Tab-separated table of C-alpha atoms in Angstrom:
chain	number	residue	atom	x	y	z
O	1	UNK	CA	71.998	69.478	68.575
O	2	UNK	CA	73.367	67.657	65.532
O	3	UNK	CA	70.549	66.162	63.433
O	4	UNK	CA	67.864	67.139	65.961
O	5	UNK	CA	66.508	69.978	63.855
O	6	UNK	CA	66.359	70.058	60.100
O	7	UNK	CA	68.283	72.869	58.516
O	8	UNK	CA	66.328	76.126	58.640
O	9	UNK	CA	63.234	74.633	60.212
O	10	UNK	CA	59.882	76.305	60.790
O	11	UNK	CA	58.626	75.286	64.209
O	12	UNK	CA	55.655	76.185	66.367
O	13	UNK	CA	55.933	78.175	69.596
O	14	UNK	CA	52.967	77.273	71.777
O	15	UNK	CA	52.879	80.230	74.195
O	16	UNK	CA	49.588	81.468	72.669
O	17	UNK	CA	47.980	78.096	73.485
O	18	UNK	CA	48.365	79.038	77.162
O	19	UNK	CA	45.686	81.715	76.598
O	20	UNK	CA	48.182	84.502	76.117
O	21	UNK	CA	46.267	87.783	75.736
O	22	UNK	CA	42.876	86.049	75.246
O	23	UNK	CA	40.736	83.086	76.234
O	24	UNK	CA	41.227	80.598	73.385
O	25	UNK	CA	38.601	77.858	72.974
O	26	UNK	CA	39.959	74.345	73.422
O	27	UNK	CA	38.897	73.182	69.965
O	28	UNK	CA	40.595	76.174	68.345
O	29	UNK	CA	43.848	75.472	70.183
O	30	UNK	CA	43.857	71.797	69.191
O	31	UNK	CA	42.955	72.655	65.594
O	32	UNK	CA	45.943	75.023	65.463
O	33	UNK	CA	48.339	72.225	66.427
O	34	UNK	CA	46.677	69.956	63.850
O	35	UNK	CA	47.099	72.659	61.208
O	36	UNK	CA	50.787	72.929	62.060
O	37	UNK	CA	51.225	69.192	61.641
O	38	UNK	CA	49.299	69.090	58.369
O	39	UNK	CA	51.479	71.920	57.036
O	40	UNK	CA	54.650	69.951	57.739
O	41	UNK	CA	55.700	71.498	61.045
O	42	UNK	CA	57.693	68.963	63.076
O	43	UNK	CA	59.222	71.039	65.863
O	44	UNK	CA	57.023	72.049	68.798
O	45	UNK	CA	58.150	74.149	71.759
O	46	UNK	CA	56.263	74.697	74.998
O	47	UNK	CA	56.789	75.568	78.684
O	48	UNK	CA	55.036	75.034	82.031
O	49	UNK	CA	54.814	78.819	82.367
O	50	UNK	CA	52.500	79.152	79.368
O	51	UNK	CA	49.109	79.369	81.013
O	52	UNK	CA	50.311	77.477	84.129
O	53	UNK	CA	50.547	74.201	82.222
O	54	UNK	CA	47.683	74.863	79.799
O	55	UNK	CA	49.828	75.034	76.645
O	56	UNK	CA	51.584	71.766	77.503
O	57	UNK	CA	48.256	70.050	78.201
O	58	UNK	CA	46.825	71.179	74.881
O	59	UNK	CA	49.961	70.320	72.933
O	60	UNK	CA	50.136	66.897	74.567
O	61	UNK	CA	46.499	66.215	73.696
O	62	UNK	CA	46.986	67.217	70.056
O	63	UNK	CA	50.250	65.309	69.567
O	64	UNK	CA	49.132	62.137	71.344
O	65	UNK	CA	47.848	60.770	68.030
O	66	UNK	CA	51.121	61.508	66.202
O	67	UNK	CA	54.147	59.175	65.932
O	68	UNK	CA	56.635	60.358	68.576
O	69	UNK	CA	59.673	59.655	66.415
O	70	UNK	CA	58.444	62.048	63.737
O	71	UNK	CA	58.708	65.314	65.654
O	72	UNK	CA	61.074	67.278	67.873
O	73	UNK	CA	59.717	68.406	71.238
O	74	UNK	CA	61.132	70.975	73.626
O	75	UNK	CA	59.938	72.488	76.870
O	76	UNK	CA	61.442	74.449	79.734
O	77	UNK	CA	62.375	74.301	83.411
O	78	UNK	CA	62.529	76.895	86.170
O	79	UNK	CA	58.891	77.056	87.157
O	80	UNK	CA	56.821	74.340	88.807
O	81	UNK	CA	53.039	74.320	88.508
O	82	UNK	CA	51.339	73.570	91.837
O	83	UNK	CA	47.848	72.294	92.664
O	84	UNK	CA	47.302	75.348	94.865
O	85	UNK	CA	45.362	78.120	93.117
O	86	UNK	CA	46.077	81.849	92.858
O	87	UNK	CA	44.757	84.929	91.105
O	88	UNK	CA	46.685	85.096	87.782
O	89	UNK	CA	46.299	88.878	87.649
O	90	UNK	CA	48.280	89.282	90.886
O	91	UNK	CA	51.395	87.368	89.775
O	92	UNK	CA	54.660	89.283	89.829
O	93	UNK	CA	56.039	88.764	86.328
O	94	UNK	CA	58.381	91.732	86.168
O	95	UNK	CA	57.981	93.483	82.824
O	96	UNK	CA	55.564	90.795	81.618
O	97	UNK	CA	52.638	91.499	83.940
O	98	UNK	CA	49.265	90.049	82.935
O	99	UNK	CA	50.795	87.849	80.250
O	100	UNK	CA	48.723	84.747	81.024
O	101	UNK	CA	45.865	86.132	83.069
O	102	UNK	CA	43.456	83.981	81.023
O	103	UNK	CA	45.416	80.795	81.710
O	104	UNK	CA	44.918	78.258	84.494
O	105	UNK	CA	44.832	79.558	88.055
O	106	UNK	CA	47.412	77.079	89.386
O	107	UNK	CA	50.169	78.689	91.422
O	108	UNK	CA	53.496	79.066	89.630
O	109	UNK	CA	56.512	78.363	91.846
O	110	UNK	CA	59.954	79.528	90.675
O	111	UNK	CA	62.634	76.849	91.172
O	112	UNK	CA	65.918	76.550	89.264
O	113	UNK	CA	67.441	73.914	91.572
O	114	UNK	CA	68.444	70.405	90.500
O	115	UNK	CA	65.486	68.831	92.306
O	116	UNK	CA	63.144	71.454	90.895
O	117	UNK	CA	64.471	70.804	87.402
O	118	UNK	CA	63.873	67.063	87.640
O	119	UNK	CA	60.383	67.579	89.061
O	120	UNK	CA	59.555	70.084	86.340
O	121	UNK	CA	60.595	67.623	83.631
O	122	UNK	CA	58.569	64.830	85.208
O	123	UNK	CA	55.474	67.056	85.386
O	124	UNK	CA	55.944	68.225	81.789
O	125	UNK	CA	56.197	64.647	80.513
O	126	UNK	CA	52.804	63.914	82.080
O	127	UNK	CA	51.155	67.030	80.667
O	128	UNK	CA	52.682	66.412	77.240
O	129	UNK	CA	51.674	62.736	77.284
O	130	UNK	CA	55.106	61.583	76.188
O	131	UNK	CA	58.012	59.553	77.541
O	132	UNK	CA	60.839	61.841	76.417
O	133	UNK	CA	61.924	65.377	75.582
O	134	UNK	CA	64.429	66.281	72.890
O	135	UNK	CA	65.489	69.735	74.094
O	136	UNK	CA	65.076	71.336	77.523
O	137	UNK	CA	65.588	75.069	78.036
O	138	UNK	CA	66.179	76.894	81.327
O	139	UNK	CA	63.450	79.517	81.193
O	140	UNK	CA	63.617	83.289	81.680
O	141	UNK	CA	66.733	83.733	83.838
O	142	UNK	CA	66.944	87.345	82.716
O	143	UNK	CA	66.265	90.970	83.598
O	144	UNK	CA	62.761	91.161	82.185
O	145	UNK	CA	61.338	88.817	84.825
O	146	UNK	CA	63.662	89.302	87.790
O	147	UNK	CA	65.066	92.825	87.506
O	148	UNK	CA	68.086	93.382	89.752
O	149	UNK	CA	67.777	89.816	91.069
O	150	UNK	CA	68.346	88.188	87.697
O	151	UNK	CA	72.021	87.351	88.253
O	152	UNK	CA	71.193	85.514	91.463
O	153	UNK	CA	68.568	83.516	89.553
O	154	UNK	CA	71.155	82.763	86.895
O	155	UNK	CA	73.612	81.553	89.534
O	156	UNK	CA	70.947	79.359	91.114
O	157	UNK	CA	70.279	77.822	87.697
O	158	UNK	CA	73.995	77.368	87.022
O	159	UNK	CA	74.420	75.342	90.205
O	160	UNK	CA	71.135	73.469	89.790
O	161	UNK	CA	69.404	73.242	86.426
O	162	UNK	CA	72.566	73.532	84.304
O	163	UNK	CA	74.252	70.616	86.035
O	164	UNK	CA	71.119	68.465	86.084
O	165	UNK	CA	70.529	69.017	82.375
O	166	UNK	CA	74.178	68.402	81.510
O	167	UNK	CA	73.966	65.059	83.280
O	168	UNK	CA	70.729	64.149	81.508
O	169	UNK	CA	72.307	65.043	78.169
O	170	UNK	CA	75.417	63.005	78.933
O	171	UNK	CA	73.237	60.055	79.904
O	172	UNK	CA	71.242	60.341	76.692
O	173	UNK	CA	67.972	61.084	78.481
O	174	UNK	CA	67.675	64.358	76.534
O	175	UNK	CA	69.458	65.256	73.322
O	176	UNK	CA	70.185	68.894	74.053
O	177	UNK	CA	69.733	71.694	76.577
O	178	UNK	CA	70.058	75.428	76.660
O	179	UNK	CA	68.522	78.726	77.702
O	180	UNK	CA	65.138	80.098	76.684
O	181	UNK	CA	65.263	83.850	77.319
O	182	UNK	CA	64.140	87.243	76.056
O	183	UNK	CA	67.526	88.927	76.588
O	184	UNK	CA	71.011	88.345	75.171
O	185	UNK	CA	73.009	88.892	78.390
O	186	UNK	CA	72.236	85.485	79.974
O	187	UNK	CA	73.249	83.815	76.711
O	188	UNK	CA	76.537	85.716	76.647
O	189	UNK	CA	77.339	84.625	80.211
O	190	UNK	CA	76.369	80.999	79.559
O	191	UNK	CA	78.548	80.888	76.460
O	192	UNK	CA	81.561	82.001	78.505
O	193	UNK	CA	81.237	79.350	81.215
O	194	UNK	CA	84.204	77.047	81.754
O	195	UNK	CA	82.009	74.171	82.893
O	196	UNK	CA	79.761	72.088	80.653
O	197	UNK	CA	77.994	74.439	78.303
O	198	UNK	CA	74.542	74.518	76.767
O	199	UNK	CA	74.347	73.688	73.085
O	200	UNK	CA	71.130	75.483	72.156
O	201	UNK	CA	69.695	78.915	72.825
O	202	UNK	CA	66.079	79.874	72.322
O	203	UNK	CA	66.314	83.619	71.911
O	204	UNK	CA	62.908	85.303	71.850
O	205	UNK	CA	62.516	88.715	70.302
O	206	UNK	CA	66.226	89.498	70.138
O	207	UNK	CA	66.791	88.563	66.519
O	208	UNK	CA	64.011	90.148	64.523
O	209	UNK	CA	63.583	92.921	61.981
O	210	UNK	CA	62.944	95.294	64.883
O	211	UNK	CA	65.816	94.269	67.161
O	212	UNK	CA	68.914	92.369	66.073
O	213	UNK	CA	72.023	94.521	66.502
O	214	UNK	CA	73.280	93.153	69.814
O	215	UNK	CA	72.540	89.530	69.023
O	216	UNK	CA	74.293	89.948	65.697
O	217	UNK	CA	77.432	91.306	67.371
O	218	UNK	CA	77.606	89.246	70.557
O	219	UNK	CA	75.614	86.032	70.206
O	220	UNK	CA	75.753	84.790	66.629
O	221	UNK	CA	79.577	84.759	66.228
O	222	UNK	CA	80.067	82.913	69.532
O	223	UNK	CA	77.329	80.420	68.687
O	224	UNK	CA	79.189	79.557	65.508
O	225	UNK	CA	82.477	79.129	67.405
O	226	UNK	CA	81.001	76.740	69.977
O	227	UNK	CA	78.780	74.940	67.466
O	228	UNK	CA	75.641	75.921	69.373
O	229	UNK	CA	72.330	76.335	67.611
O	230	UNK	CA	70.129	79.401	67.847
O	231	UNK	CA	66.371	78.946	67.813
O	232	UNK	CA	64.578	82.240	67.277
O	233	UNK	CA	61.304	82.843	69.069
O	234	UNK	CA	59.116	85.886	68.610
O	235	UNK	CA	60.073	86.624	64.983
O	236	UNK	CA	57.028	88.912	64.775
O	237	UNK	CA	58.082	90.758	67.947
O	238	UNK	CA	55.006	89.668	69.942
O	239	UNK	CA	52.738	90.303	66.975
O	240	UNK	CA	53.470	93.858	65.901
O	241	UNK	CA	55.157	92.574	62.720
O	242	UNK	CA	52.141	90.443	61.885
O	243	UNK	CA	49.367	93.005	62.125
O	244	UNK	CA	49.122	93.051	65.921
O	245	UNK	CA	49.665	95.837	68.423
O	246	UNK	CA	51.940	94.108	70.981
O	247	UNK	CA	55.730	94.492	71.205
O	248	UNK	CA	57.698	92.736	73.936
O	249	UNK	CA	54.360	91.299	75.142
O	250	UNK	CA	53.032	94.788	75.912
O	251	UNK	CA	51.271	97.509	73.933
O	252	UNK	CA	53.682	98.778	71.277
O	253	UNK	CA	55.012	102.318	71.659
O	254	UNK	CA	54.422	104.996	69.003
O	255	UNK	CA	58.119	104.766	68.074
O	256	UNK	CA	57.876	101.025	67.411
O	257	UNK	CA	54.667	101.446	65.431
O	258	UNK	CA	56.349	104.115	63.328
O	259	UNK	CA	59.232	101.771	62.515
O	260	UNK	CA	56.808	99.004	61.612
O	261	UNK	CA	54.972	101.410	59.301
O	262	UNK	CA	58.252	102.183	57.508
O	263	UNK	CA	58.918	98.479	56.969
O	264	UNK	CA	55.340	97.914	55.810
O	265	UNK	CA	55.638	100.748	53.295
O	266	UNK	CA	58.713	99.156	51.727
O	267	UNK	CA	57.059	95.726	51.741
O	268	UNK	CA	53.995	97.174	50.004
O	269	UNK	CA	56.136	98.826	47.344
O	270	UNK	CA	57.689	95.462	46.555
O	271	UNK	CA	54.375	93.620	46.854
O	272	UNK	CA	55.471	91.226	49.604
O	273	UNK	CA	54.120	90.382	53.047
O	274	UNK	CA	55.852	91.668	56.144
O	275	UNK	CA	55.528	88.161	57.628
O	276	UNK	CA	57.658	86.772	54.815
O	277	UNK	CA	60.307	89.414	55.399
O	278	UNK	CA	60.328	88.746	59.161
O	279	UNK	CA	60.724	84.963	58.857
O	280	UNK	CA	63.188	84.929	55.980
O	281	UNK	CA	65.383	87.575	57.609
O	282	UNK	CA	65.749	85.399	60.723
O	283	UNK	CA	66.579	82.229	58.805
O	284	UNK	CA	69.181	83.952	56.642
O	285	UNK	CA	71.583	83.942	59.571
O	286	UNK	CA	73.730	80.778	59.411
O	287	UNK	CA	73.642	80.368	63.209
O	288	UNK	CA	69.852	79.994	63.231
O	289	UNK	CA	68.558	76.414	63.167
O	290	UNK	CA	64.847	77.144	63.493
O	291	UNK	CA	62.292	79.893	63.905
O	292	UNK	CA	59.213	79.256	66.036
O	293	UNK	CA	56.443	81.810	65.601
O	294	UNK	CA	53.461	81.388	67.876
O	295	UNK	CA	49.896	80.968	66.696
O	296	UNK	CA	46.464	80.439	68.196
O	297	UNK	CA	44.427	80.073	65.008
O	298	UNK	CA	44.834	77.453	62.240
O	299	UNK	CA	44.919	80.051	59.459
O	300	UNK	CA	47.960	81.712	61.045
O	301	UNK	CA	49.921	78.500	60.497
O	302	UNK	CA	48.996	78.489	56.815
O	303	UNK	CA	50.170	82.108	56.580
O	304	UNK	CA	53.510	81.223	58.179
O	305	UNK	CA	54.150	78.378	55.743
O	306	UNK	CA	53.235	80.604	52.793
O	307	UNK	CA	55.543	83.325	54.138
O	308	UNK	CA	58.442	80.871	54.243
O	309	UNK	CA	57.963	80.135	50.538
O	310	UNK	CA	57.240	83.652	49.333
O	311	UNK	CA	59.739	85.052	46.844
O	312	UNK	CA	61.193	88.348	48.063
O	313	UNK	CA	63.012	90.492	45.480
O	314	UNK	CA	66.566	91.507	46.242
O	315	UNK	CA	65.542	95.142	45.793
O	316	UNK	CA	63.428	94.920	48.961
O	317	UNK	CA	66.439	94.020	51.069
O	318	UNK	CA	68.577	96.648	49.394
O	319	UNK	CA	66.013	99.299	50.273
O	320	UNK	CA	65.753	98.003	53.846
O	321	UNK	CA	69.525	98.351	54.171
O	322	UNK	CA	69.588	101.771	52.549
O	323	UNK	CA	66.895	102.945	54.972
O	324	UNK	CA	68.969	101.517	57.855
O	325	UNK	CA	66.135	99.203	58.862
O	326	UNK	CA	68.503	96.241	58.941
O	327	UNK	CA	72.096	96.261	60.166
O	328	UNK	CA	74.761	96.660	57.524
O	329	UNK	CA	76.384	93.365	58.484
O	330	UNK	CA	73.192	91.338	58.923
O	331	UNK	CA	73.036	88.284	56.642
O	332	UNK	CA	70.185	88.741	54.170
O	333	UNK	CA	68.300	86.123	52.111
O	334	UNK	CA	69.697	87.290	48.764
C-alpha cells in the first residue's frame, strides 16, 4: 500500500452509482464522477455487486477521459455478473435485501474461487475501461450477507481469492489487495493468518461516529502492527449522518435516530456541520489512509470537500467525549 494513497485521502465510493435506493439518471451519475474529479478526488472505489455492474460501467465511462496514472482505482471480487437476467427484488442478500433493486437485472453469481477471482477481475477491467487495477478487495465475506454460512465463504475465499490476489500482487499485476466488508470479524481473522496476508482493509460502517468501539479495540492496533492500511467506507453510516434516514443500508431505528439527534444538537451549538465531524473523526485515526463516502449527486461531492476543510473547535470534541458519544480512547482531530 506504500505510496498508493496520499496521506488522509478523500476518495469516492461508487455504490450509489449502481442505483442504490433510487433510479439515478445516467447524466447525473456521470456528472457526479466529474464533480469528484474537479474537486481533486483521485481515489475511486467500485464493485461488480453495485447495481450488477452498473456502477463500474458508469465509473469507467466517466474516467475514460482522465489520465490513468493520475488516479487510484479499486474494485472487488467474489461476485460474477452473468448475461442471464433475474428479478433484482428476489435476490437473497441476507440483511441487505433490496439494496440494488433499481440496478441492472443481470444475475449475480457468488464465486470466491481462484478462477472466479480472475474472471471477475477480467470482467471489471472491461466495464471500467482500463488495463489495470491498483487495489482489489474480496467483497462481503461476512455475517451480514451469509449468516451462519459466512465462515465457509471466508474459507472458500482464503483458498481461492486470497491466494490468487497474493500471486497477482507478488507479480506486480496489482499493487495491493484486501477485504471489503461491513463487519470487523473477517478482518480480525484475516489479520491472524499465517499465510500471505492482505495489506488493505476497506471497512464499511464500522468506524464512524455511530459505531467505532470494536474496530478501535481490535482492528486499528493490529493494522498498525502489520503496516496495513484501513480505508473507511460508509462514514455517514449509510446516510443517517448526512441528513438521510438509512443506517446499515436499512431504515434507521428510533434509537439510532435519537443518537444522531444528540450529535446534531452538539454540532449546532458549535455551528459546525455533522458531515465535517463524521469525516474528520474517521481521518483522525492514524491507521486510516482514506475515507470514501458515496454520492449520487454532484453537489454532495462539493459538500464532502467543504466538510474536510471545515474548522471544528476543540470544544465540540470535548463535549462529544463528555456525552460519551465518542470512545474515550478514540483519536480526535484536536
